[in-house]
PDB file of C-alpha atoms in Angstrom:
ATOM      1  CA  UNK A   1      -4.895  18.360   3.859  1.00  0.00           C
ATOM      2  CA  UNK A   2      -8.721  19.103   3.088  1.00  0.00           C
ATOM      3  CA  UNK A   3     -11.485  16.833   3.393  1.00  0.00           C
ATOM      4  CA  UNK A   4     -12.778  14.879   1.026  1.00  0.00           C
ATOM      5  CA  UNK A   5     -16.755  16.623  -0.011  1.00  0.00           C
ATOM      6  CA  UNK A   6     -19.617  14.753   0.627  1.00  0.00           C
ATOM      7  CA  UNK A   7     -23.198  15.795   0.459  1.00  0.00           C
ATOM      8  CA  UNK A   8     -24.387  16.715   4.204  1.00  0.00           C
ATOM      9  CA  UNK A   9     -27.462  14.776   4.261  1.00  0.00           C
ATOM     10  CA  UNK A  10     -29.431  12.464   2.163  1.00  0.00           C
ATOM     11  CA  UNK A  11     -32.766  10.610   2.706  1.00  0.00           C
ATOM     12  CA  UNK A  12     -34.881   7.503   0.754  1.00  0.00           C
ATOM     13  CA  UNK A  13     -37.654   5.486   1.760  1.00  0.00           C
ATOM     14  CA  UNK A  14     -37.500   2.103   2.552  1.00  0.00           C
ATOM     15  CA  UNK A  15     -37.266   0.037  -0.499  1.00  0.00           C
ATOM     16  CA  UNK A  16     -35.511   2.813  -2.944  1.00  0.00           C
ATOM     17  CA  UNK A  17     -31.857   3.541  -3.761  1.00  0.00           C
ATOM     18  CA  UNK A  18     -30.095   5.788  -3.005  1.00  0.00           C
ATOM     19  CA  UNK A  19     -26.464   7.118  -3.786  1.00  0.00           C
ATOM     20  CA  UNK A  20     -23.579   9.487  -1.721  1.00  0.00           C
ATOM     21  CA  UNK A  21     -20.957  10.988  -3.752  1.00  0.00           C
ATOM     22  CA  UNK A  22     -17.740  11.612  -2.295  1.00  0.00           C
ATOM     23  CA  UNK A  23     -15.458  13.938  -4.365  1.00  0.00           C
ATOM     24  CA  UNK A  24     -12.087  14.993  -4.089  1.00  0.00           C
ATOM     25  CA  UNK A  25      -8.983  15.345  -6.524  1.00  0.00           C
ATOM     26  CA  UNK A  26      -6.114  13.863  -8.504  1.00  0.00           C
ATOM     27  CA  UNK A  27      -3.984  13.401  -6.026  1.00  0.00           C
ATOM     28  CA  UNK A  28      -6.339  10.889  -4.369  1.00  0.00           C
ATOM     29  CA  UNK A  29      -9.548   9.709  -5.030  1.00  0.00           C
ATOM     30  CA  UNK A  30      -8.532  10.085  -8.817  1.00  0.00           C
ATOM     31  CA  UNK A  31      -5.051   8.722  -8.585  1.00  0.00           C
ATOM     32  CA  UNK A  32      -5.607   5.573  -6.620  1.00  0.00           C
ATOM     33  CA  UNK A  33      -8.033   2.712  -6.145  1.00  0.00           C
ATOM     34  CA  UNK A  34      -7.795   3.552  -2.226  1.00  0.00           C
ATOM     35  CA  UNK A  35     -11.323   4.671  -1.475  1.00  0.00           C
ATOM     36  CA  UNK A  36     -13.228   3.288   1.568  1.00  0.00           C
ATOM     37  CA  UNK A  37     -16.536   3.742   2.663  1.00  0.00           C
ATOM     38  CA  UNK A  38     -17.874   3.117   6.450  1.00  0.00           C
ATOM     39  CA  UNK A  39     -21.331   2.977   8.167  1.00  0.00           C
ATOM     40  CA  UNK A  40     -21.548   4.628  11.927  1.00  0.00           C
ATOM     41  CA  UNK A  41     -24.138   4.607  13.770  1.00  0.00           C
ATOM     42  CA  UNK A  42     -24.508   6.929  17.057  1.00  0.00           C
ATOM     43  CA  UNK A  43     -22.286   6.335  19.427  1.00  0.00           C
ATOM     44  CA  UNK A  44     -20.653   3.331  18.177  1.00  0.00           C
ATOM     45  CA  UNK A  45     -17.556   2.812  16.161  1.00  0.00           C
ATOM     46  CA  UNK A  46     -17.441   2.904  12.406  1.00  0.00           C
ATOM     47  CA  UNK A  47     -17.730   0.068  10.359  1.00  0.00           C
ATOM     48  CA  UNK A  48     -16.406  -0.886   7.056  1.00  0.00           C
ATOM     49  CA  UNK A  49     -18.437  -1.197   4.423  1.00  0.00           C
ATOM     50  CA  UNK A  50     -16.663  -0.649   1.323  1.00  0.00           C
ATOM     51  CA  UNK A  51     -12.848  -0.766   0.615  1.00  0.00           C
ATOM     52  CA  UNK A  52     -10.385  -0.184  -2.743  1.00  0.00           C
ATOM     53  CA  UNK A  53     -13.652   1.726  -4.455  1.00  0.00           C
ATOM     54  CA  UNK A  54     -15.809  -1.402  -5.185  1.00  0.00           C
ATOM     55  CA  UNK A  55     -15.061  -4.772  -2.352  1.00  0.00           C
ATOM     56  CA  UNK A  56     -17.391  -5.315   0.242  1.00  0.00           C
ATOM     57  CA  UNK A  57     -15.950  -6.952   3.051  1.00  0.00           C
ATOM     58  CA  UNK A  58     -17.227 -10.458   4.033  1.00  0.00           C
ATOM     59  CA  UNK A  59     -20.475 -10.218   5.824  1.00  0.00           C
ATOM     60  CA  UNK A  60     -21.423  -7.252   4.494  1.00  0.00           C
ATOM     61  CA  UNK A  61     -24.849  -7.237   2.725  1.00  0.00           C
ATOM     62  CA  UNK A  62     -24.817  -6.828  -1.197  1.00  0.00           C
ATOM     63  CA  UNK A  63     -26.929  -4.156  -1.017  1.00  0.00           C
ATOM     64  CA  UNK A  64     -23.806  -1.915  -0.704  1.00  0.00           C
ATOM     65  CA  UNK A  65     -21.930  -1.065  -3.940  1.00  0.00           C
ATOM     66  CA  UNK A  66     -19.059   1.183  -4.402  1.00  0.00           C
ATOM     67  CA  UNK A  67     -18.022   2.668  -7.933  1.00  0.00           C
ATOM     68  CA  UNK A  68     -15.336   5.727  -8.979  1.00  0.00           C
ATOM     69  CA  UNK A  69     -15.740   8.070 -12.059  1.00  0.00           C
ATOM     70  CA  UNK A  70     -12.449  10.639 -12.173  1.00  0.00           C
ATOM     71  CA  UNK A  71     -11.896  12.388  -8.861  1.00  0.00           C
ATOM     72  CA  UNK A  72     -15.019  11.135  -7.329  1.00  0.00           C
ATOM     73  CA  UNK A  73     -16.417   8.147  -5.874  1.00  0.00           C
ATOM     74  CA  UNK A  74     -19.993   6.900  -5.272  1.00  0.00           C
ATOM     75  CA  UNK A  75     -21.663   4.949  -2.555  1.00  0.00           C
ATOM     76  CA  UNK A  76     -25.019   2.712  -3.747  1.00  0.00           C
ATOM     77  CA  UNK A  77     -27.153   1.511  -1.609  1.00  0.00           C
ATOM     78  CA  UNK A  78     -30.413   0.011  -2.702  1.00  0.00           C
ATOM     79  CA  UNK A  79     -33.793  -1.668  -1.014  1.00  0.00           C
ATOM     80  CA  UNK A  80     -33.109   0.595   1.831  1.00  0.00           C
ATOM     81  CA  UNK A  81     -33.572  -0.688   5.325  1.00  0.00           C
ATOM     82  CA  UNK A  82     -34.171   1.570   8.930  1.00  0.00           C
ATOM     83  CA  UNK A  83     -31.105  -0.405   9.934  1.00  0.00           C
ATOM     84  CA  UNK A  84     -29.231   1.680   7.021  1.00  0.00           C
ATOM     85  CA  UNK A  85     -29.964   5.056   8.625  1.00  0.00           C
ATOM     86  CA  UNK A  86     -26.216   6.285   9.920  1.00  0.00           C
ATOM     87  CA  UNK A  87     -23.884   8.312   9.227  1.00  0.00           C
ATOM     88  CA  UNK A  88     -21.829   7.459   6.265  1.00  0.00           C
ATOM     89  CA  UNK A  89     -17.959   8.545   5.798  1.00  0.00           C
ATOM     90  CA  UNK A  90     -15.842   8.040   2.573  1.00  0.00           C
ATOM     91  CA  UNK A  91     -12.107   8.018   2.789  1.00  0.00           C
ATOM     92  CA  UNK A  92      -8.972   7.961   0.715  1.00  0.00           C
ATOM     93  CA  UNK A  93      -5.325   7.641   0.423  1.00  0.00           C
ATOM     94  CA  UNK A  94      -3.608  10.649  -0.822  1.00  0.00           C
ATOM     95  CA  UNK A  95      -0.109  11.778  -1.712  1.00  0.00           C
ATOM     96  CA  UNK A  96       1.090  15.457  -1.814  1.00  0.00           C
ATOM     97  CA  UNK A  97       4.557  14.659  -3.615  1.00  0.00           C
ATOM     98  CA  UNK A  98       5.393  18.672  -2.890  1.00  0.00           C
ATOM     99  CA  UNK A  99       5.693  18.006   0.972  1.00  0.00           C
ATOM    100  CA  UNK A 100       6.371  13.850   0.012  1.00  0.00           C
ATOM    101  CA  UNK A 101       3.281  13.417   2.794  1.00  0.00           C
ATOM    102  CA  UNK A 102       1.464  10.620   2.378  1.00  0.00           C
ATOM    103  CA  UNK A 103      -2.090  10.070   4.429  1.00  0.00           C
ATOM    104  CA  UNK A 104      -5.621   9.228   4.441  1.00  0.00           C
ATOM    105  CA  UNK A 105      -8.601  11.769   4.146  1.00  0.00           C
ATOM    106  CA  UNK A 106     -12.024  11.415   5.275  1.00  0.00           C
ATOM    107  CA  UNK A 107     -14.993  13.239   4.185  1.00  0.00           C
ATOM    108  CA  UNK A 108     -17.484  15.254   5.988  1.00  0.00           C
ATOM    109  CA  UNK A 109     -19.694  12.607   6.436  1.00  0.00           C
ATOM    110  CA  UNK A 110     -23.581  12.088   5.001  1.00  0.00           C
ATOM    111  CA  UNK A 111     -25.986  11.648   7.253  1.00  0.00           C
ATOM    112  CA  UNK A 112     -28.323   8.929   6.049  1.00  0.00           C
ATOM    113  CA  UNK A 113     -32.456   9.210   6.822  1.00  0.00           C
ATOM    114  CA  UNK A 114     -34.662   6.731   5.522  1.00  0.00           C
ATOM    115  CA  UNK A 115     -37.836   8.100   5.561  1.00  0.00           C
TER     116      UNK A 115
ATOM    117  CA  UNK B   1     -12.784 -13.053  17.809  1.00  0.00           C
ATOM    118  CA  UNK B   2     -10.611 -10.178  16.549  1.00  0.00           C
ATOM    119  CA  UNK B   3     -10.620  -7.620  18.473  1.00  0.00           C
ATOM    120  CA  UNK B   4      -9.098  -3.727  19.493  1.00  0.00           C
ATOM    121  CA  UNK B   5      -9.417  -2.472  22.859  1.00  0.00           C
ATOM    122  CA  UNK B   6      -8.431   1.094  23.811  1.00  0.00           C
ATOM    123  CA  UNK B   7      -7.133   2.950  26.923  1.00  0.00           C
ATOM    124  CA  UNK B   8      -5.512   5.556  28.451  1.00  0.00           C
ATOM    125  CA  UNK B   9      -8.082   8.868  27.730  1.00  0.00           C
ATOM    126  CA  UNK B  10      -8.623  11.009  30.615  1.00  0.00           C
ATOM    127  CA  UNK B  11      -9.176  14.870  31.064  1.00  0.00           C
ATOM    128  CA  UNK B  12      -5.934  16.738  30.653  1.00  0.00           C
ATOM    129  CA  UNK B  13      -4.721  20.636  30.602  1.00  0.00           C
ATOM    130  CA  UNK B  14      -3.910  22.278  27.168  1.00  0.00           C
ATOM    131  CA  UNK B  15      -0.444  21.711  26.414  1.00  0.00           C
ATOM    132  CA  UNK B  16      -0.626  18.104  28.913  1.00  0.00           C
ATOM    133  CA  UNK B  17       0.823  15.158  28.001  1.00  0.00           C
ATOM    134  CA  UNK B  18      -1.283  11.670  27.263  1.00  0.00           C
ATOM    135  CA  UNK B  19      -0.540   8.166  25.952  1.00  0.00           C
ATOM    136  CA  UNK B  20      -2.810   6.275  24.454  1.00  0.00           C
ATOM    137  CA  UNK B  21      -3.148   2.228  24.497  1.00  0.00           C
ATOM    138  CA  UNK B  22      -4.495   0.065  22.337  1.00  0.00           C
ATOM    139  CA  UNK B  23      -4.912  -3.569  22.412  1.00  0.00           C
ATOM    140  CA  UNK B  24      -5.143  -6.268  19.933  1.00  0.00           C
ATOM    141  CA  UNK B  25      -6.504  -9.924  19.935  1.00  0.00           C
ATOM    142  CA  UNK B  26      -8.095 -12.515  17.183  1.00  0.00           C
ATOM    143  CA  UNK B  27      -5.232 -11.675  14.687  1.00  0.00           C
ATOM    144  CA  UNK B  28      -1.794 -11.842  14.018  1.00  0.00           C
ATOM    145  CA  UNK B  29      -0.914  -8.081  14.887  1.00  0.00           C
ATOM    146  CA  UNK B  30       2.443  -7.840  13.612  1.00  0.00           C
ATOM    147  CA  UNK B  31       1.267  -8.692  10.152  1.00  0.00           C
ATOM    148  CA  UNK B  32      -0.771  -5.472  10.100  1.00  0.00           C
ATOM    149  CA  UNK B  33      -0.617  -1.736   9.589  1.00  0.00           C
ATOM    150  CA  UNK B  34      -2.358   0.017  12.112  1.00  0.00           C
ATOM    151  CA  UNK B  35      -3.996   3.569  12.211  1.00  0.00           C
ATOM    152  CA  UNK B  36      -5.379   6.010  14.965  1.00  0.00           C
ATOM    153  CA  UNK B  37      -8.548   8.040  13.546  1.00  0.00           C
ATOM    154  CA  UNK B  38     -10.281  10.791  16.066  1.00  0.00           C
ATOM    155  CA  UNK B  39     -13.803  12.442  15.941  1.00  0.00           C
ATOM    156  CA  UNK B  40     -14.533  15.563  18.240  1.00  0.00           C
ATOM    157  CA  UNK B  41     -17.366  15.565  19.597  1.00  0.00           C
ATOM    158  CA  UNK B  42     -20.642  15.795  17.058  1.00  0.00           C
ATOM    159  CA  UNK B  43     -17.706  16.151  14.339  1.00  0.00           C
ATOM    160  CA  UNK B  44     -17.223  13.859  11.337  1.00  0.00           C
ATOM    161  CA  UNK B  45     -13.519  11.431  11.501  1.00  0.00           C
ATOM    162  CA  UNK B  46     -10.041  12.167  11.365  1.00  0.00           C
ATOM    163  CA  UNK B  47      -7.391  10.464  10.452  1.00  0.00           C
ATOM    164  CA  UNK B  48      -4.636  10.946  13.075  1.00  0.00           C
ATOM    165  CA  UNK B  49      -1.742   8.449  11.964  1.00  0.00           C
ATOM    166  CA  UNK B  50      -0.671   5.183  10.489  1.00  0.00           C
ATOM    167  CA  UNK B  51       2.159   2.638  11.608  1.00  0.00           C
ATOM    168  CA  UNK B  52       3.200   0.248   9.100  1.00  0.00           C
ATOM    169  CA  UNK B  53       3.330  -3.760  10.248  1.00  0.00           C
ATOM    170  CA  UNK B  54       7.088  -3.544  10.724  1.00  0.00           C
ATOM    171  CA  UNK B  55       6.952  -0.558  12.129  1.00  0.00           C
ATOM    172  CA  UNK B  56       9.321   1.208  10.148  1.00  0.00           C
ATOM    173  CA  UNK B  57       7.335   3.940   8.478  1.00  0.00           C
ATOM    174  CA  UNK B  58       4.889   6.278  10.210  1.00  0.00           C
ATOM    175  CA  UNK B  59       2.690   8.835   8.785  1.00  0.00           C
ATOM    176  CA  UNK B  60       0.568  11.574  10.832  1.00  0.00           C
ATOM    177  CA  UNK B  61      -2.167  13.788   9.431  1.00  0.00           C
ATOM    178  CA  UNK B  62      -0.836  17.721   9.473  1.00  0.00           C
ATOM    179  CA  UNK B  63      -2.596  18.337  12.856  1.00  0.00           C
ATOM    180  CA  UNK B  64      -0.851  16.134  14.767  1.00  0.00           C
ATOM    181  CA  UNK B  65       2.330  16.114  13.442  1.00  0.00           C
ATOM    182  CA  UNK B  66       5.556  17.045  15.262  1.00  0.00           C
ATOM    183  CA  UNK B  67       3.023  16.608  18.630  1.00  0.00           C
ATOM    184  CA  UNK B  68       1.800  12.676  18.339  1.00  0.00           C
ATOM    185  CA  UNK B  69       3.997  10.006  18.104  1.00  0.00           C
ATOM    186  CA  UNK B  70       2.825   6.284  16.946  1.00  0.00           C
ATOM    187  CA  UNK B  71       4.826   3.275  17.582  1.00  0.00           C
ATOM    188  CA  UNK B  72       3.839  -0.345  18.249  1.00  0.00           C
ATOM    189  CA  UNK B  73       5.009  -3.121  20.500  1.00  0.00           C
ATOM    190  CA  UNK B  74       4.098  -6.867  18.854  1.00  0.00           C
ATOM    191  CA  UNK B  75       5.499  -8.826  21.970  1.00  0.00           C
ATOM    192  CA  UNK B  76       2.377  -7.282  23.667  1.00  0.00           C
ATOM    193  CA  UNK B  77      -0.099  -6.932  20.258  1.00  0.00           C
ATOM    194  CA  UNK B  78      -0.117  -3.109  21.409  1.00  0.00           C
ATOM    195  CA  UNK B  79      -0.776  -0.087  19.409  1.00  0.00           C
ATOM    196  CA  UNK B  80       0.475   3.242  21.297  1.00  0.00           C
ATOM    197  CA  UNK B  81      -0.294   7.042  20.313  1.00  0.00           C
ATOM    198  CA  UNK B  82       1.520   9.487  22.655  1.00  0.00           C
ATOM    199  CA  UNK B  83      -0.024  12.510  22.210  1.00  0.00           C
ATOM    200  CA  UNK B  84       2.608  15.868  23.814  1.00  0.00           C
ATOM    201  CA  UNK B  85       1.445  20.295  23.700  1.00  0.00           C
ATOM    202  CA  UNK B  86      -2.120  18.717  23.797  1.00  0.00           C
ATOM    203  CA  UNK B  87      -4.591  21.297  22.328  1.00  0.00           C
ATOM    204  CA  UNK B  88      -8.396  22.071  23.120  1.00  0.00           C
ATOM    205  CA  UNK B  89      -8.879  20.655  19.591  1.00  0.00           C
ATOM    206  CA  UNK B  90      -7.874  17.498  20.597  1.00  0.00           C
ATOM    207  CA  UNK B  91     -10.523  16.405  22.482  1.00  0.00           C
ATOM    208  CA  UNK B  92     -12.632  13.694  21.017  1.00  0.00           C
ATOM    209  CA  UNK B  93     -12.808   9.704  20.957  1.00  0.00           C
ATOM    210  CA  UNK B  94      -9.234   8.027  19.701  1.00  0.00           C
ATOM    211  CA  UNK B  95     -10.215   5.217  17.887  1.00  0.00           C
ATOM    212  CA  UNK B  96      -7.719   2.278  16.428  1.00  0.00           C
ATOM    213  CA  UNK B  97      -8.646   0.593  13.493  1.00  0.00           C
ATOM    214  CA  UNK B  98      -6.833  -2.155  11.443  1.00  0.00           C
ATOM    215  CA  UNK B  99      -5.561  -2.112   8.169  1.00  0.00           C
ATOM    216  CA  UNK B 100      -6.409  -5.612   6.018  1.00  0.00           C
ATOM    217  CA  UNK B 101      -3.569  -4.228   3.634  1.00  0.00           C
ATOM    218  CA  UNK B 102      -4.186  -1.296   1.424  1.00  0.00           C
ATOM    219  CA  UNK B 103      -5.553   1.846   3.555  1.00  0.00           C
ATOM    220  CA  UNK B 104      -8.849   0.678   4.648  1.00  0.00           C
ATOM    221  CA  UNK B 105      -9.666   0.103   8.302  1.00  0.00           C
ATOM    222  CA  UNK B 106     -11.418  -2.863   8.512  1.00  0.00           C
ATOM    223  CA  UNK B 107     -11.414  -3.330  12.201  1.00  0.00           C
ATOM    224  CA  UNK B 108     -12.253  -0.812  14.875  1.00  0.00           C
ATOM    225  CA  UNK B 109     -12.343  -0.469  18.855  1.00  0.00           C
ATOM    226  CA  UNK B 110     -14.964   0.959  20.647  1.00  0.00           C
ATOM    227  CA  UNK B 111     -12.707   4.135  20.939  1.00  0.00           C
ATOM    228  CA  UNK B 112     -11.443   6.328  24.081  1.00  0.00           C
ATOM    229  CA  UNK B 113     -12.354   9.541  24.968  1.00  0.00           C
ATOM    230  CA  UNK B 114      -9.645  12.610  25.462  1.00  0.00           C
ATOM    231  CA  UNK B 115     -10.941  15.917  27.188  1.00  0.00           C
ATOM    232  CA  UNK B 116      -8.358  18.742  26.761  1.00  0.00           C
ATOM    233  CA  UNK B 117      -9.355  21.249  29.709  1.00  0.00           C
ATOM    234  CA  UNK B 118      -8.129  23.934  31.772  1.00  0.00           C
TER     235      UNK B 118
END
């Protein structure tokens, strides 16, 4: 199973928007609403910030917006904040119906800088 | 409040034996799915494996498979991972996460850390 691709790093300042792309293929990001997005900061434990492409979890601020477009989705995040520098990680269900394995993928990671 | 606590890492020689621990509270456990995710050190995540509530289907990433085995026990709200023919690559913080339904991971402990080692 190969990772999902996100961009390494990606950097706004405070204020702007800014988006991470996540891209995989048809056999998950593009076949199924499953796509998650989390937030971790150093050293702690990830946190969810996104889940099935576009729902933000109660408490989390609006700020965040998830979308999908074909095999890959997008993480929004506008009037960036020094509390949104992290690390971000998309993730995804997949299905390989030639070994009938089903799992989750995660992506590289994007390492967020707000300038 | 809900919460996941894990236990059990420890240093241990390639091709050791370790079982993870992880305890729930705050929730109704056996109404949830629950996964294991790892991340070596300075590494991005890893999914590691995924127990249905019931229990009755499990599903490991290609990695672990055939080596880790996830089970539950819901008289104790206790996720286990045992992890057998442990590999230098293993070593990294276990984390257990919830899953609200779907294949998200809504929930997370604070993780536990596993040093393969000769």
């Amino acid at each position: 199973q190969s990772a999902l691709t996100q961009p390494a790093s990606v950097s706004g300042s405070p204020g702007q928007s800014i988006t991470i792309s996540c891209t995989g293929t048809s056999s998950d990001i593009g076949g199924y609403n499953y796509v998650s997005w989390y937030q971790q900061h150093p050293g702690k434990a990830p946190k969810l910030m996104i889940y099935d492409v576009s729902n933000r979890p109660s408490g989390v601020s609006n700020r965040f917006s998830g979308s999908k477009s074909g095999n890959t989705a997008s993480l929004t995040i506008s009037g960036l904040q020094s509390e949104d520098e992290a690390d971000y990680y998309c993730s995804s269900y997949t299905s390989n119906t030639a070994l009938a394995a089903l799992a989750v993928l995660f992506g590289g990671g994007t390492k967020l800088t707000v300038l | 409040q809900v919460q996941l606590v894990e236990s059990g890492g420890g240093v241990v020689q390639p091709g050791g034996s370790l079982r993870l621990s992880c305890t729930a509270s705050g929730f109704t456990f056996n109404d949830y799915g629950m996964h294991w995710v790892r991340q070596a050190p300075g590494k991005g995540l890893e999914w590691v494996a995924f127990i249905r509530y019931d229990g009755r289907n499990k599903y490991y990433s290609d990695s672990v498979k055939g080596r880790f085995t996830i089970s539950r026990d819901d008289s104790k709200s206790g996720l286990y991972l045992r992890m057998n023919s442990l590999r230098l690559e293993d070593t990294a913080v276990y984390f257990c996460a919830k899953s609200p339904g779907g294949w998200a991971m809504d929930v997370w402990g604070k993780g536990t850390t596993v040093i393969v080692s000769s």
